[in-house]
Amino acid sequence: MSDTIIKATGLNKSFGNKQVLKNVSFTCKGGSIVGLLGPNGSGKTTLIKILTGLITGYEGDVQINGHAIGVKTKETVSFLPDEPYFADWMKVKDALHIFADLYRDFDYMRCLEIMQRFQIDERMRIKTMSKGTKEKFQLALVMSRHAKLIVLDEPIGGVDPAAREVILDTILSNYREDQTILIATHLIADIERIFDSVLFIKNGEIILDDNVEELRSETNKSIDELFREKFKY
Amino acid sequence: MVFDANIPIYLQIMKDFKKQIIAGNYKSGEKIASVRELAVSYGVNPNTVQRSLSELEREGLLYSERTSGRFITKDEELLKQLKSAYAIELLDVCIKQLQELQFDKEAILKQMKERLENE
């Protein structure tokens, strides 16, 4: 692990009267896989949208790889949103070309390799894909960028347990030591074994920020169990 | 391998390595897979694998050569100790349970002997 890749200090964000992020501060080290865990409506997606430059107008400071959010950081961040973003008329090939045009760090061959594992063909039409296949295809695209930071919003949300295994496997085998992966999810049990550390976010506040192995040895509990405790209704 | 999510994963990987060595799936002096390969095959974070290997190295069960990778120790004495420590661990569980059921030393030995002979 090396330098700090994300540094957020005192982030506050409101939509109307509702404050969705409250004084959020954290850092992520380079070369780690970090889980951003919280229930629906906890502020996960807002935080991610700030990191990826999709939301502005917040208080506080965020730096990615030492730069304020902007054109520079968009080049260093590869983002998988939680909803498909391709137009229905596109074929897989069209989407591949768009990625290759947009991102200098896009590795076309690697993407084809991952797609092969997912049994996705270049000639397929995006419209006819199942929800799970669309998600896998987007993951293939996002994981094929040599970006310093990869942000995955609910990467296993729409797929069955067998496909989850393949997705986790793909994340592990394609991530490089100089990359950091931030994964937002509420499906913790399936994925906790690949984390280095976790951030728990509740009502817009970070309530826990720790290394997962330390947490397990201190509490004799799984991250899933800790999550259920902290987020009891 | 299925992990118990309540126990640090690096400890479970260390234990698995020890079992594999005892079972003869790894030979003394054999080269082991890279951190990355192991991370993918165990399905865990590479830093977790790294930690397991460092601990095993500290215990002397692995050694690394700067350029060529990590290997299982050639120290036969250490391997013998590992085997015996593992057997003791298993026996202790069994003995403790029998003692809780009021078996004394003679009774345990008798049962054990009969069981082994009839197996």
Short mmCIF file of C-alpha atoms in Angstrom, two decimals:
data_model
loop_
_atom_site.label_atom_id
_atom_site.label_comp_id
_atom_site.label_asym_id
_atom_site.label_seq_id
_atom_site.Cartn_x
_atom_site.Cartn_y
_atom_site.Cartn_z
CA MET A 1 0.00 0.00 0.00
CA SER A 2 1.20 3.46 -0.74
CA ASP A 3 0.07 7.08 -0.70
CA THR A 4 -3.31 8.46 0.03
CA ILE A 5 -5.60 8.26 -2.99
CA ILE A 6 -8.77 9.82 -1.55
CA LYS A 7 -8.72 12.54 1.06
CA ALA A 8 -12.09 13.97 2.10
CA THR A 9 -12.28 16.66 4.76
CA GLY A 10 -15.42 18.01 6.39
CA LEU A 11 -17.89 17.28 3.60
CA ASN A 12 -21.38 18.66 4.02
CA LYS A 13 -24.11 18.38 1.44
CA SER A 14 -27.79 19.24 1.60
CA PHE A 15 -30.65 18.80 -0.80
CA GLY A 16 -33.18 21.45 0.22
CA ASN A 17 -33.69 21.12 3.96
CA LYS A 18 -32.31 17.64 4.12
CA GLN A 19 -28.66 17.32 5.06
CA VAL A 20 -27.42 14.13 3.37
CA LEU A 21 -23.74 14.33 4.30
CA LYS A 22 -22.64 15.56 7.72
CA ASN A 23 -19.03 16.50 8.24
CA VAL A 24 -17.68 13.47 6.35
CA SER A 25 -13.92 13.01 6.58
CA PHE A 26 -11.87 9.98 5.61
CA THR A 27 -8.83 8.88 3.67
CA CYS A 28 -8.21 5.83 1.47
CA LYS A 29 -4.76 4.43 0.90
CA GLY A 30 -3.57 3.52 -2.56
CA GLY A 31 -3.62 -0.19 -3.42
CA SER A 32 -6.53 -1.13 -1.22
CA ILE A 33 -10.09 -2.38 -1.63
CA VAL A 34 -12.44 -0.34 0.52
CA GLY A 35 -16.09 -1.09 1.27
CA LEU A 36 -18.47 1.84 1.59
CA LEU A 37 -21.32 0.31 3.51
CA GLY A 38 -24.66 1.76 4.48
CA PRO A 39 -28.36 1.15 3.98
CA ASN A 40 -30.39 2.83 1.27
CA GLY A 41 -30.61 6.56 1.83
CA SER A 42 -27.52 6.74 4.05
CA GLY A 43 -25.57 9.03 1.71
CA LYS A 44 -23.45 6.43 -0.12
CA THR A 45 -24.47 7.44 -3.60
CA THR A 46 -24.22 11.18 -2.84
CA LEU A 47 -20.68 10.67 -1.57
CA ILE A 48 -19.81 8.68 -4.68
CA LYS A 49 -21.29 11.32 -6.95
CA ILE A 50 -19.11 13.93 -5.27
CA LEU A 51 -16.01 11.76 -5.76
CA THR A 52 -16.84 11.22 -9.42
CA GLY A 53 -17.58 14.89 -10.05
CA LEU A 54 -21.29 14.42 -10.75
CA ILE A 55 -22.42 16.63 -7.88
CA THR A 56 -21.00 20.01 -7.01
CA GLY A 57 -22.14 22.64 -4.55
CA TYR A 58 -20.98 21.00 -1.34
CA GLU A 59 -18.97 22.25 1.60
CA GLY A 60 -15.59 20.79 2.47
CA ASP A 61 -12.68 19.51 0.47
CA VAL A 62 -12.03 16.35 -1.53
CA GLN A 63 -8.83 15.42 -3.25
CA ILE A 64 -8.16 12.42 -5.42
CA ASN A 65 -4.54 11.56 -5.95
CA GLY A 66 -3.68 15.05 -4.73
CA HIS A 67 -6.01 16.93 -7.09
CA ALA A 68 -9.27 18.74 -6.47
CA ILE A 69 -12.26 17.16 -8.24
CA GLY A 70 -12.30 18.22 -11.90
CA VAL A 71 -11.13 17.21 -15.35
CA LYS A 72 -7.87 15.91 -13.91
CA THR A 73 -9.57 13.57 -11.46
CA LYS A 74 -12.05 12.27 -14.04
CA GLU A 75 -9.06 10.82 -15.83
CA THR A 76 -7.96 8.98 -12.71
CA VAL A 77 -11.39 7.64 -11.72
CA SER A 78 -13.22 4.76 -13.39
CA PHE A 79 -16.83 4.66 -12.29
CA LEU A 80 -19.53 1.99 -12.37
CA PRO A 81 -22.87 3.65 -11.58
CA ASP A 82 -25.70 1.66 -10.07
CA GLU A 83 -27.83 2.05 -13.19
CA PRO A 84 -27.09 1.12 -16.80
CA TYR A 85 -26.15 4.15 -18.87
CA PHE A 86 -26.15 2.90 -22.44
CA ALA A 87 -28.73 3.70 -25.06
CA ASP A 88 -30.79 0.73 -26.16
CA TRP A 89 -29.89 0.96 -29.84
CA MET A 90 -26.21 0.34 -29.13
CA LYS A 91 -24.39 -2.85 -29.77
CA VAL A 92 -21.64 -4.03 -27.44
CA LYS A 93 -19.15 -2.98 -30.08
CA ASP A 94 -20.44 0.62 -30.08
CA ALA A 95 -20.04 0.89 -26.33
CA LEU A 96 -16.50 -0.50 -26.59
CA HIS A 97 -15.63 2.13 -29.18
CA ILE A 98 -17.04 4.89 -27.01
CA PHE A 99 -14.90 3.78 -24.10
CA ALA A 100 -11.83 3.50 -26.30
CA ASP A 101 -12.44 7.04 -27.61
CA LEU A 102 -13.18 8.59 -24.25
CA TYR A 103 -10.47 7.02 -22.12
CA ARG A 104 -6.83 6.83 -23.02
CA ASP A 105 -6.28 4.23 -20.29
CA PHE A 106 -8.90 1.82 -21.69
CA ASP A 107 -7.44 -1.63 -22.36
CA TYR A 108 -9.52 -3.07 -25.21
CA MET A 109 -7.97 -6.53 -25.11
CA ARG A 110 -8.47 -6.87 -21.40
CA CYS A 111 -12.10 -5.92 -21.82
CA LEU A 112 -12.59 -8.61 -24.44
CA GLU A 113 -11.02 -11.16 -22.10
CA ILE A 114 -13.35 -10.26 -19.26
CA MET A 115 -16.33 -10.27 -21.63
CA GLN A 116 -15.41 -13.74 -22.74
CA ARG A 117 -15.63 -14.94 -19.15
CA PHE A 118 -19.05 -13.35 -18.90
CA GLN A 119 -20.04 -14.86 -22.25
CA ILE A 120 -20.74 -11.48 -23.78
CA ASP A 121 -20.29 -11.21 -27.51
CA GLU A 122 -19.27 -8.03 -29.36
CA ARG A 123 -22.24 -8.33 -31.67
CA MET A 124 -24.84 -8.47 -28.91
CA ARG A 125 -27.38 -5.69 -28.74
CA ILE A 126 -27.55 -3.96 -25.37
CA LYS A 127 -31.33 -3.81 -25.55
CA THR A 128 -31.67 -7.59 -25.54
CA MET A 129 -29.36 -8.15 -22.57
CA SER A 130 -30.74 -9.20 -19.20
CA LYS A 131 -30.22 -6.82 -16.28
CA GLY A 132 -27.46 -9.04 -14.92
CA THR A 133 -25.65 -9.22 -18.27
CA LYS A 134 -25.79 -5.44 -18.64
CA GLU A 135 -24.23 -5.08 -15.21
CA LYS A 136 -21.50 -7.55 -16.07
CA PHE A 137 -20.78 -5.77 -19.31
CA GLN A 138 -20.46 -2.42 -17.57
CA LEU A 139 -18.20 -3.96 -14.98
CA ALA A 140 -15.99 -5.34 -17.76
CA LEU A 141 -15.69 -1.85 -19.24
CA VAL A 142 -14.96 -0.14 -15.94
CA MET A 143 -12.42 -2.75 -14.79
CA SER A 144 -10.57 -2.46 -18.09
CA ARG A 145 -9.38 1.07 -17.44
CA HIS A 146 -5.96 1.49 -15.87
CA ALA A 147 -7.43 4.09 -13.55
CA LYS A 148 -5.90 4.86 -10.16
CA LEU A 149 -9.29 4.74 -8.52
CA ILE A 150 -12.16 2.46 -9.46
CA VAL A 151 -15.52 3.27 -7.90
CA LEU A 152 -18.16 0.55 -8.05
CA ASP A 153 -21.68 1.38 -6.92
CA GLU A 154 -23.54 -1.85 -6.05
CA PRO A 155 -21.59 -4.06 -8.50
CA ILE A 156 -23.37 -7.24 -7.41
CA GLY A 157 -26.81 -5.77 -6.79
CA GLY A 158 -28.65 -7.19 -9.78
CA VAL A 159 -27.08 -10.61 -10.25
CA ASP A 160 -27.67 -14.06 -8.78
CA PRO A 161 -25.29 -15.61 -6.22
CA ALA A 162 -23.41 -17.71 -8.79
CA ALA A 163 -22.73 -14.64 -10.92
CA ARG A 164 -21.60 -12.76 -7.80
CA GLU A 165 -18.74 -15.21 -7.44
CA VAL A 166 -17.64 -14.60 -11.02
CA ILE A 167 -17.84 -10.85 -10.52
CA LEU A 168 -15.78 -10.92 -7.33
CA ASP A 169 -13.29 -13.15 -9.09
CA THR A 170 -13.09 -10.68 -11.96
CA ILE A 171 -12.51 -7.79 -9.59
CA LEU A 172 -9.74 -9.67 -7.77
CA SER A 173 -7.97 -10.94 -10.84
CA ASN A 174 -8.07 -7.66 -12.74
CA TYR A 175 -7.20 -5.23 -10.04
CA ARG A 176 -3.62 -4.04 -10.08
CA GLU A 177 -1.52 -3.27 -7.05
CA ASP A 178 -1.41 0.44 -7.78
CA GLN A 179 -5.18 0.73 -8.01
CA THR A 180 -7.69 1.45 -5.30
CA ILE A 181 -11.22 0.12 -5.48
CA LEU A 182 -14.06 1.72 -3.57
CA ILE A 183 -17.13 -0.52 -3.51
CA ALA A 184 -20.47 0.77 -2.27
CA THR A 185 -22.85 -2.02 -1.33
CA HIS A 186 -25.34 -3.29 1.18
CA LEU A 187 -24.71 -6.96 0.26
CA ILE A 188 -21.91 -7.40 2.75
CA ALA A 189 -21.79 -11.12 3.47
CA ASP A 190 -21.06 -11.94 -0.15
CA ILE A 191 -18.24 -9.52 -0.57
CA GLU A 192 -16.56 -8.80 2.76
CA ARG A 193 -13.68 -11.22 2.18
CA ILE A 194 -12.22 -9.00 -0.52
CA PHE A 195 -12.07 -5.79 1.55
CA ASP A 196 -9.04 -4.26 3.23
CA SER A 197 -11.07 -1.75 5.15
CA VAL A 198 -14.63 -0.53 5.49
CA LEU A 199 -16.43 2.76 6.01
CA PHE A 200 -19.87 2.55 7.62
CA ILE A 201 -22.11 5.46 6.70
CA LYS A 202 -25.30 6.15 8.63
CA ASN A 203 -27.61 9.12 8.10
CA GLY A 204 -24.85 10.96 6.29
CA GLU A 205 -22.16 10.38 8.92
CA ILE A 206 -19.17 8.06 8.90
CA ILE A 207 -19.64 5.97 12.04
CA LEU A 208 -16.85 3.45 11.53
CA ASP A 209 -13.61 3.44 9.54
CA ASP A 210 -11.34 0.48 10.15
CA ASN A 211 -9.36 -2.44 8.79
CA VAL A 212 -11.58 -5.52 8.40
CA GLU A 213 -9.13 -8.06 9.81
CA GLU A 214 -8.59 -5.89 12.91
CA LEU A 215 -12.35 -5.62 13.34
CA ARG A 216 -12.74 -9.39 13.11
CA SER A 217 -10.01 -10.07 15.62
CA GLU A 218 -11.21 -7.39 18.06
CA THR A 219 -14.88 -8.34 17.97
CA ASN A 220 -14.90 -12.01 16.82
CA LYS A 221 -17.64 -10.91 14.48
CA SER A 222 -18.04 -10.73 10.75
CA ILE A 223 -18.41 -7.37 9.05
CA ASP A 224 -21.93 -8.41 8.10
CA GLU A 225 -22.78 -9.00 11.75
CA LEU A 226 -21.25 -5.68 12.83
CA PHE A 227 -23.22 -3.94 10.12
CA ARG A 228 -26.48 -5.49 11.32
CA GLU A 229 -25.71 -4.34 14.86
CA LYS A 230 -24.87 -0.79 13.94
CA PHE A 231 -27.83 -0.38 11.64
CA LYS A 232 -30.54 -1.98 13.72
CA TYR A 233 -33.87 -0.27 13.26
CA MET B 1 -12.33 -22.90 0.70
CA VAL B 2 -15.21 -21.56 2.79
CA PHE B 3 -14.23 -18.96 5.34
CA ASP B 4 -15.67 -18.33 8.75
CA ALA B 5 -16.43 -14.62 8.49
CA ASN B 6 -16.05 -14.12 12.26
CA ILE B 7 -12.36 -15.01 12.28
CA PRO B 8 -9.60 -12.98 10.62
CA ILE B 9 -9.12 -14.44 7.16
CA TYR B 10 -5.33 -14.35 7.28
CA LEU B 11 -5.41 -16.78 10.22
CA GLN B 12 -7.65 -19.15 8.26
CA ILE B 13 -5.34 -19.05 5.27
CA MET B 14 -2.34 -19.75 7.51
CA LYS B 15 -4.15 -22.75 8.94
CA ASP B 16 -5.05 -23.99 5.48
CA PHE B 17 -1.39 -23.77 4.42
CA LYS B 18 -0.32 -25.75 7.46
CA LYS B 19 -2.91 -28.43 6.74
CA GLN B 20 -1.81 -28.65 3.12
CA ILE B 21 1.82 -28.99 4.19
CA ILE B 22 0.96 -31.71 6.71
CA ALA B 23 -1.20 -33.54 4.19
CA GLY B 24 1.74 -33.55 1.78
CA ASN B 25 0.05 -31.35 -0.82
CA TYR B 26 3.06 -29.10 -0.55
CA LYS B 27 6.50 -30.71 -0.54
CA SER B 28 9.44 -29.34 1.39
CA GLY B 29 11.33 -26.82 -0.75
CA GLU B 30 8.43 -26.47 -3.18
CA LYS B 31 7.71 -23.09 -4.69
CA ILE B 32 4.29 -21.68 -3.85
CA ALA B 33 2.03 -19.61 -6.09
CA SER B 34 2.29 -15.81 -6.17
CA VAL B 35 0.29 -13.57 -3.86
CA ARG B 36 -1.96 -12.57 -6.74
CA GLU B 37 -2.66 -16.14 -7.82
CA LEU B 38 -3.37 -17.19 -4.26
CA ALA B 39 -5.66 -14.18 -3.74
CA VAL B 40 -7.71 -15.18 -6.76
CA SER B 41 -7.85 -18.86 -5.83
CA TYR B 42 -8.83 -18.13 -2.21
CA GLY B 43 -11.14 -15.34 -3.39
CA VAL B 44 -9.72 -12.81 -0.95
CA ASN B 45 -7.85 -9.53 -0.92
CA PRO B 46 -4.15 -9.78 -1.97
CA ASN B 47 -3.10 -7.83 1.14
CA THR B 48 -4.72 -10.53 3.28
CA VAL B 49 -2.74 -13.25 1.50
CA GLN B 50 0.40 -11.15 1.88
CA ARG B 51 -0.16 -10.98 5.60
CA SER B 52 -0.66 -14.77 5.90
CA LEU B 53 2.54 -15.44 3.99
CA SER B 54 4.54 -12.95 6.06
CA GLU B 55 3.34 -14.61 9.25
CA LEU B 56 4.17 -18.08 7.92
CA GLU B 57 7.57 -16.76 6.97
CA ARG B 58 8.07 -15.45 10.47
CA GLU B 59 7.18 -18.87 11.84
CA GLY B 60 9.82 -20.33 9.53
CA LEU B 61 7.43 -22.43 7.44
CA LEU B 62 8.09 -20.40 4.32
CA TYR B 63 11.18 -18.67 3.08
CA SER B 64 11.54 -16.22 0.27
CA GLU B 65 14.23 -15.64 -2.27
CA ARG B 66 14.27 -12.11 -3.46
CA THR B 67 13.88 -12.74 -7.14
CA SER B 68 12.40 -16.19 -7.46
CA GLY B 69 9.51 -16.26 -5.00
CA ARG B 70 8.43 -18.07 -1.86
CA PHE B 71 9.11 -21.67 -0.92
CA ILE B 72 8.09 -24.24 1.70
CA THR B 73 10.80 -24.70 4.31
CA LYS B 74 13.30 -27.53 3.95
CA ASP B 75 13.69 -27.73 7.70
CA GLU B 76 12.52 -31.31 8.35
CA GLU B 77 12.59 -30.82 12.10
CA LEU B 78 10.19 -27.88 11.83
CA LEU B 79 7.87 -29.86 9.57
CA LYS B 80 7.85 -32.69 12.09
CA GLN B 81 7.00 -30.24 14.86
CA LEU B 82 4.19 -28.78 12.77
CA LYS B 83 2.70 -32.20 12.24
CA SER B 84 2.89 -33.09 15.88
CA ALA B 85 1.49 -29.73 17.03
CA TYR B 86 -1.48 -30.22 14.72
CA ALA B 87 -2.13 -33.74 16.02
CA ILE B 88 -1.98 -32.46 19.60
CA GLU B 89 -4.47 -29.74 18.79
CA LEU B 90 -6.96 -32.28 17.41
CA LEU B 91 -6.41 -34.75 20.24
CA ASP B 92 -6.89 -32.03 22.85
CA VAL B 93 -10.36 -31.27 21.55
CA CYS B 94 -11.30 -34.92 21.70
CA ILE B 95 -9.75 -35.52 25.14
CA LYS B 96 -11.41 -32.44 26.60
CA GLN B 97 -14.82 -33.56 25.45
CA LEU B 98 -14.33 -37.05 26.84
CA GLN B 99 -13.11 -35.65 30.15
CA GLU B 100 -16.24 -33.56 30.38
CA LEU B 101 -18.13 -36.84 30.13
CA GLN B 102 -16.11 -38.18 33.09
CA PHE B 103 -13.83 -40.50 31.12
CA ASP B 104 -10.55 -40.95 32.97
CA LYS B 105 -7.17 -41.58 31.43
CA GLU B 106 -7.51 -45.37 31.37
CA ALA B 107 -11.00 -45.24 29.90
CA ILE B 108 -9.92 -42.85 27.17
CA LEU B 109 -6.94 -44.99 26.25
CA LYS B 110 -9.09 -48.11 26.21
CA GLN B 111 -11.68 -46.53 23.95
CA MET B 112 -9.03 -45.14 21.65
CA LYS B 113 -7.28 -48.51 21.39
CA GLU B 114 -10.49 -50.41 20.66
CA ARG B 115 -11.54 -47.85 18.08
CA LEU B 116 -8.23 -47.99 16.26
CA GLU B 117 -8.20 -51.78 16.25
CA ASN B 118 -11.75 -52.07 14.96
CA GLU B 119 -11.41 -49.41 12.31
#
